[in-house]
N, CA, C and O atoms as a MOPAC input file, in Angstrom:
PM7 MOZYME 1SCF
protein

 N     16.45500 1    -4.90700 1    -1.92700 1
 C     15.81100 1    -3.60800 1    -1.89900 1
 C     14.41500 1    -3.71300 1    -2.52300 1
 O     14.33300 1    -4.16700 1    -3.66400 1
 N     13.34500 1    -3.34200 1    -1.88700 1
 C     12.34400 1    -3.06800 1    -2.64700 1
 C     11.87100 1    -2.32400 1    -3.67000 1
 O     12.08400 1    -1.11200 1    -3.67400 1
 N     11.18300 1    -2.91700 1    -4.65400 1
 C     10.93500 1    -2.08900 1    -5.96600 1
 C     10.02900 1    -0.44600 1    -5.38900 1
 O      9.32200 1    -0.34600 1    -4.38700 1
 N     10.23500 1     0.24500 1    -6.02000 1
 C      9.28000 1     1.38100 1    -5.65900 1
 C      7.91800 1     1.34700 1    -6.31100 1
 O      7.78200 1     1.32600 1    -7.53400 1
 N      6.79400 1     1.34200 1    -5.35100 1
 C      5.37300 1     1.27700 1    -6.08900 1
 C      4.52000 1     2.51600 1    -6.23200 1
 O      5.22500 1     3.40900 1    -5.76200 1
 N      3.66000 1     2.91500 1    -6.53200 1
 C      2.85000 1     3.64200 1    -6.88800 1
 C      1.21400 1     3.79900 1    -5.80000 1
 O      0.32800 1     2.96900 1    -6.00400 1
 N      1.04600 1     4.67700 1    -4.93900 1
 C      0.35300 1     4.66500 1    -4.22300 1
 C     -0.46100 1     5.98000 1    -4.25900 1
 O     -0.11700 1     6.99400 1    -4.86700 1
 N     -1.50500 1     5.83800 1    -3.57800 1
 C     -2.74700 1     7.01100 1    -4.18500 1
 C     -3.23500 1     8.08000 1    -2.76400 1
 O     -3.91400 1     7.31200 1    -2.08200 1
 N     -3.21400 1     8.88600 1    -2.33500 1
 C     -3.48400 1     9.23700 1    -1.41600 1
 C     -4.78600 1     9.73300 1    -1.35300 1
 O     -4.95200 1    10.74200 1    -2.03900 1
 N     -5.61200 1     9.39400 1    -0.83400 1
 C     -7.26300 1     9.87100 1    -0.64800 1
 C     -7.65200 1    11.14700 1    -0.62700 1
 O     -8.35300 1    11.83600 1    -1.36800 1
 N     -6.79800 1    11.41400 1     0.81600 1
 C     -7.13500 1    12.48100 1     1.41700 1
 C     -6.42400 1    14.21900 1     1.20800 1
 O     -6.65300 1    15.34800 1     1.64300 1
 N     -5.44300 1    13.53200 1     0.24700 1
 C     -4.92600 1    14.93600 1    -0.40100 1
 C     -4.94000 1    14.37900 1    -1.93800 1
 O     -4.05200 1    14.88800 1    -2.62200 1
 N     -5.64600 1    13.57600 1    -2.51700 1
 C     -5.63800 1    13.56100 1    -3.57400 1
 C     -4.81000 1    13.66800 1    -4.41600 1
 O     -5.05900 1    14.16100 1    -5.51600 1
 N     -3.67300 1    13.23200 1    -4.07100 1
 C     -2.53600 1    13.08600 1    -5.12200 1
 C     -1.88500 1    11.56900 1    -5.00000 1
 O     -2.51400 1    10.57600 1    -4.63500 1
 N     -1.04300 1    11.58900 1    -5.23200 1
 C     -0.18000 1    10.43100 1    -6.08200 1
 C      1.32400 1     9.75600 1    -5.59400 1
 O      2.12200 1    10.15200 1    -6.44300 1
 N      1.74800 1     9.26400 1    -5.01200 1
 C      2.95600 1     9.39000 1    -5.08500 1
 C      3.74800 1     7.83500 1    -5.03100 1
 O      3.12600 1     6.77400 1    -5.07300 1
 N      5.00100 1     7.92700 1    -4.94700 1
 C      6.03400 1     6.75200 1    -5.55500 1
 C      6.95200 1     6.27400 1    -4.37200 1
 O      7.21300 1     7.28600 1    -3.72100 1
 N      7.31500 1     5.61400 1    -4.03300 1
 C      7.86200 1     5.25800 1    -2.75200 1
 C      8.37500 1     3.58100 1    -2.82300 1
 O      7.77900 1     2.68000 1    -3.41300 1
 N      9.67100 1     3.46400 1    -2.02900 1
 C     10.32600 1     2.50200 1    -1.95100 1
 C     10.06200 1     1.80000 1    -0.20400 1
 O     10.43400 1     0.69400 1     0.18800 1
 N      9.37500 1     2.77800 1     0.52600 1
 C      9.31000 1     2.20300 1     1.87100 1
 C      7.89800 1     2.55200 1     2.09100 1
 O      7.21000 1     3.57100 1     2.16600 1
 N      7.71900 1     0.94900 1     2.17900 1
 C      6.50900 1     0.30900 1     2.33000 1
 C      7.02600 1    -0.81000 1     3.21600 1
 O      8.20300 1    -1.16900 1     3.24600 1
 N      5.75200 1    -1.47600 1     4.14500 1
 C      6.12700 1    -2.97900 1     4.33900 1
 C      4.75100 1    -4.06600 1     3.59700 1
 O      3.67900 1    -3.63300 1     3.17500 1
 N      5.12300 1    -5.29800 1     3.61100 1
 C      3.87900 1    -5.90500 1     3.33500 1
 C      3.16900 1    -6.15500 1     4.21600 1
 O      3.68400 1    -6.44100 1     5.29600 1
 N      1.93900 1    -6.14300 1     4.10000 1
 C      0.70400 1    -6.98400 1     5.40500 1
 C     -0.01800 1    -8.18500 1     4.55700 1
 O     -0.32000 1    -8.10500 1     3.36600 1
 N     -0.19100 1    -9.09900 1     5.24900 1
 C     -0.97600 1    -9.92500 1     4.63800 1
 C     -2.51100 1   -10.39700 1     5.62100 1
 O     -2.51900 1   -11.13300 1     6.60800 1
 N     -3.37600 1    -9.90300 1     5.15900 1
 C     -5.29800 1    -9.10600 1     5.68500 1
 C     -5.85300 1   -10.30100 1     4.78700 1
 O     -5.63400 1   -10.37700 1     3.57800 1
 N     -6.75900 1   -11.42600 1     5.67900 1
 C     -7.61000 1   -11.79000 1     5.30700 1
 C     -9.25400 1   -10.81200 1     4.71700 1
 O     -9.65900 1    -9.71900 1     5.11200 1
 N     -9.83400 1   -11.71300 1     3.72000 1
 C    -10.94300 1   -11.14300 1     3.16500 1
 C    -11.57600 1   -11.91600 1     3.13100 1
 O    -11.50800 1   -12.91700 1     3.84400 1
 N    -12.44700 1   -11.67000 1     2.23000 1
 C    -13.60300 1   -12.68200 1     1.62200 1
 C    -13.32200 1   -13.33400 1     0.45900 1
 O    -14.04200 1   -14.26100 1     0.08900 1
 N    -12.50000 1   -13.02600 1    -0.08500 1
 C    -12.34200 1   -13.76800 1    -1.38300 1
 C    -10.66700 1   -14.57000 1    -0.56900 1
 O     -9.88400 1   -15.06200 1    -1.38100 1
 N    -10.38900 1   -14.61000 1     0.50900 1
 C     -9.27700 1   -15.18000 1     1.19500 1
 C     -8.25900 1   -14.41100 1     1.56400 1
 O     -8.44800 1   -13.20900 1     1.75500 1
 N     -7.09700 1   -14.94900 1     1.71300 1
 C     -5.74200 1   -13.65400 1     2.24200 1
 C     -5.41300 1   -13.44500 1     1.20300 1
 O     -5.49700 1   -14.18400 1     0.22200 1
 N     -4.73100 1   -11.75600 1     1.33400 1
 C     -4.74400 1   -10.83100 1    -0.03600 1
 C     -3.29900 1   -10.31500 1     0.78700 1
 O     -3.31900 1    -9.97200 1     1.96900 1
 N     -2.33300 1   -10.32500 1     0.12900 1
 C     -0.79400 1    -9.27400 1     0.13200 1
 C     -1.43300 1    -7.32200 1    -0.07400 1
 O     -1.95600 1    -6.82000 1    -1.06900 1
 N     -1.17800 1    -6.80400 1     0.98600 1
 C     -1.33200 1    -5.48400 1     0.60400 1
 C     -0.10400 1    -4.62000 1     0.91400 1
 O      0.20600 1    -4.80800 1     2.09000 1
 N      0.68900 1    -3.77300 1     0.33200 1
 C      1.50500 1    -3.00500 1     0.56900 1
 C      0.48100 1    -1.57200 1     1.22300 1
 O     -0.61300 1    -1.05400 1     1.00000 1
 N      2.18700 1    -1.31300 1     2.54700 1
 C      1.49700 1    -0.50100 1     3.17700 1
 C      2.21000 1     0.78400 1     3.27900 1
 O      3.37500 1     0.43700 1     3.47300 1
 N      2.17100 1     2.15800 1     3.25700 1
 C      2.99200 1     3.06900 1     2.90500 1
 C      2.47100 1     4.81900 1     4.11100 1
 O      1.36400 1     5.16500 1     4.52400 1
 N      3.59500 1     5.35300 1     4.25500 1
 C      2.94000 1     6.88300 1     5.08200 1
 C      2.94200 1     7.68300 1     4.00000 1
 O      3.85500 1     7.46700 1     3.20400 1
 N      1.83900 1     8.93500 1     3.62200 1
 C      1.79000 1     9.73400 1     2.81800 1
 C      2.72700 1    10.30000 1     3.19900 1
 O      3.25400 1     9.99800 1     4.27000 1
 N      3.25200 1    11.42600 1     2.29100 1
 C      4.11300 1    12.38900 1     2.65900 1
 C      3.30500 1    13.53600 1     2.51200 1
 O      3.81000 1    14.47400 1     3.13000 1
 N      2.42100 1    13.79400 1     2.03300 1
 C      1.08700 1    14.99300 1     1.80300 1
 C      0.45800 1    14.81900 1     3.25200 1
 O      0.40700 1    15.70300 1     4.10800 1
 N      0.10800 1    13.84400 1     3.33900 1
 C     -0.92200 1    13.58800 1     4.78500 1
 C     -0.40600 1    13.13900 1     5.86600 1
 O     -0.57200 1    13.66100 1     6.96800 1
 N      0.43100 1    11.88300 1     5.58700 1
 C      0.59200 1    11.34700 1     7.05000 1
 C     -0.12500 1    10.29200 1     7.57000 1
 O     -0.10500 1     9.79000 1     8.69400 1
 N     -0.99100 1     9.93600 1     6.22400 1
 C     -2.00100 1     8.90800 1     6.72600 1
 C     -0.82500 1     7.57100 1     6.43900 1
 O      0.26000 1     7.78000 1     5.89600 1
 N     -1.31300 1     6.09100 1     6.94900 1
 C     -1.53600 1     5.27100 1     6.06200 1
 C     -1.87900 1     4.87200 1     4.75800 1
 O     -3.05900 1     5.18900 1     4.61300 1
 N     -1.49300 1     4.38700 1     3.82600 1
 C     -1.97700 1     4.19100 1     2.88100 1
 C     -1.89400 1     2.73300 1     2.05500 1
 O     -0.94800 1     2.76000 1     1.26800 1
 N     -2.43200 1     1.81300 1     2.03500 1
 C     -2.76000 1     0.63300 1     1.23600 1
 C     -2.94300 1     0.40300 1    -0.28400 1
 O     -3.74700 1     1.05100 1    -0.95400 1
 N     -1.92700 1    -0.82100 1    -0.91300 1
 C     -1.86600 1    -0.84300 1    -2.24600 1
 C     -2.20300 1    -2.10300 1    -2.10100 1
 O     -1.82500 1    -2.74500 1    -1.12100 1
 N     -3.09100 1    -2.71500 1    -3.22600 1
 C     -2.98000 1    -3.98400 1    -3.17000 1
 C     -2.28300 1    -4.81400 1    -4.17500 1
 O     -2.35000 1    -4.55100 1    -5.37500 1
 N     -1.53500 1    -5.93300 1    -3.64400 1
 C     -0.63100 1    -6.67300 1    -4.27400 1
 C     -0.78700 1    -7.77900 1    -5.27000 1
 O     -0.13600 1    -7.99800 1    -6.29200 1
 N     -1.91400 1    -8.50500 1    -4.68400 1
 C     -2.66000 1    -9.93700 1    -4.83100 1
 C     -2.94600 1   -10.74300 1    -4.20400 1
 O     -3.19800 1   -10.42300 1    -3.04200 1
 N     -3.02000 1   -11.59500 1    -4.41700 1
 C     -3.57400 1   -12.70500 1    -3.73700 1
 C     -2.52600 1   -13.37400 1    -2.83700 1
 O     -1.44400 1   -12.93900 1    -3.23100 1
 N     -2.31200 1   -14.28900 1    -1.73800 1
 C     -1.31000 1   -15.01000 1    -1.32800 1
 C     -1.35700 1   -15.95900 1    -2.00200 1
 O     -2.39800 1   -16.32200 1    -2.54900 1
 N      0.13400 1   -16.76700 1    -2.14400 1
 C      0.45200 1   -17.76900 1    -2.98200 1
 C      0.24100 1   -18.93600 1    -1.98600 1
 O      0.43000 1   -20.09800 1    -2.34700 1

C-alpha cells in the first residue's frame, strides 16, 4: 500500500493528503527525477509532488 503524501493544489489553493497517486519518472536537467502524481479533489487538476532523484 502506498504511504499517503502531502500535495498542494495551485489552483484552489489548498492542501491535501492522499494515498492514490502513481509514480512518473520525467527527465530534467539536473537528470531523471521520481515525481508523484495525484487528481485534486478541489479541482480536478493533476497535480505533481516531487520525490527525488532516480536511484
Amino acid at each position: 500500500m502506498a504511504q499517503k503524501l502531502k500535495f498542494y493544489d495551485v489552483k484552489a489553493k489548498q492542501s491535501f493528503e492522499t494515498d492514490k497517486y502513481e509514480t512518473v519518472e520525467r527527465n530534467t536537467a539536473r537528470g531523471p527525477m521520481l515525481f508523484a502524481v495525484a487528481t485534486s479533489p478541489y479541482s480536478g487538476i493533476k497535480v505533481y509532488r516531487l520525490l527525488g532523484k532516480k536511484k
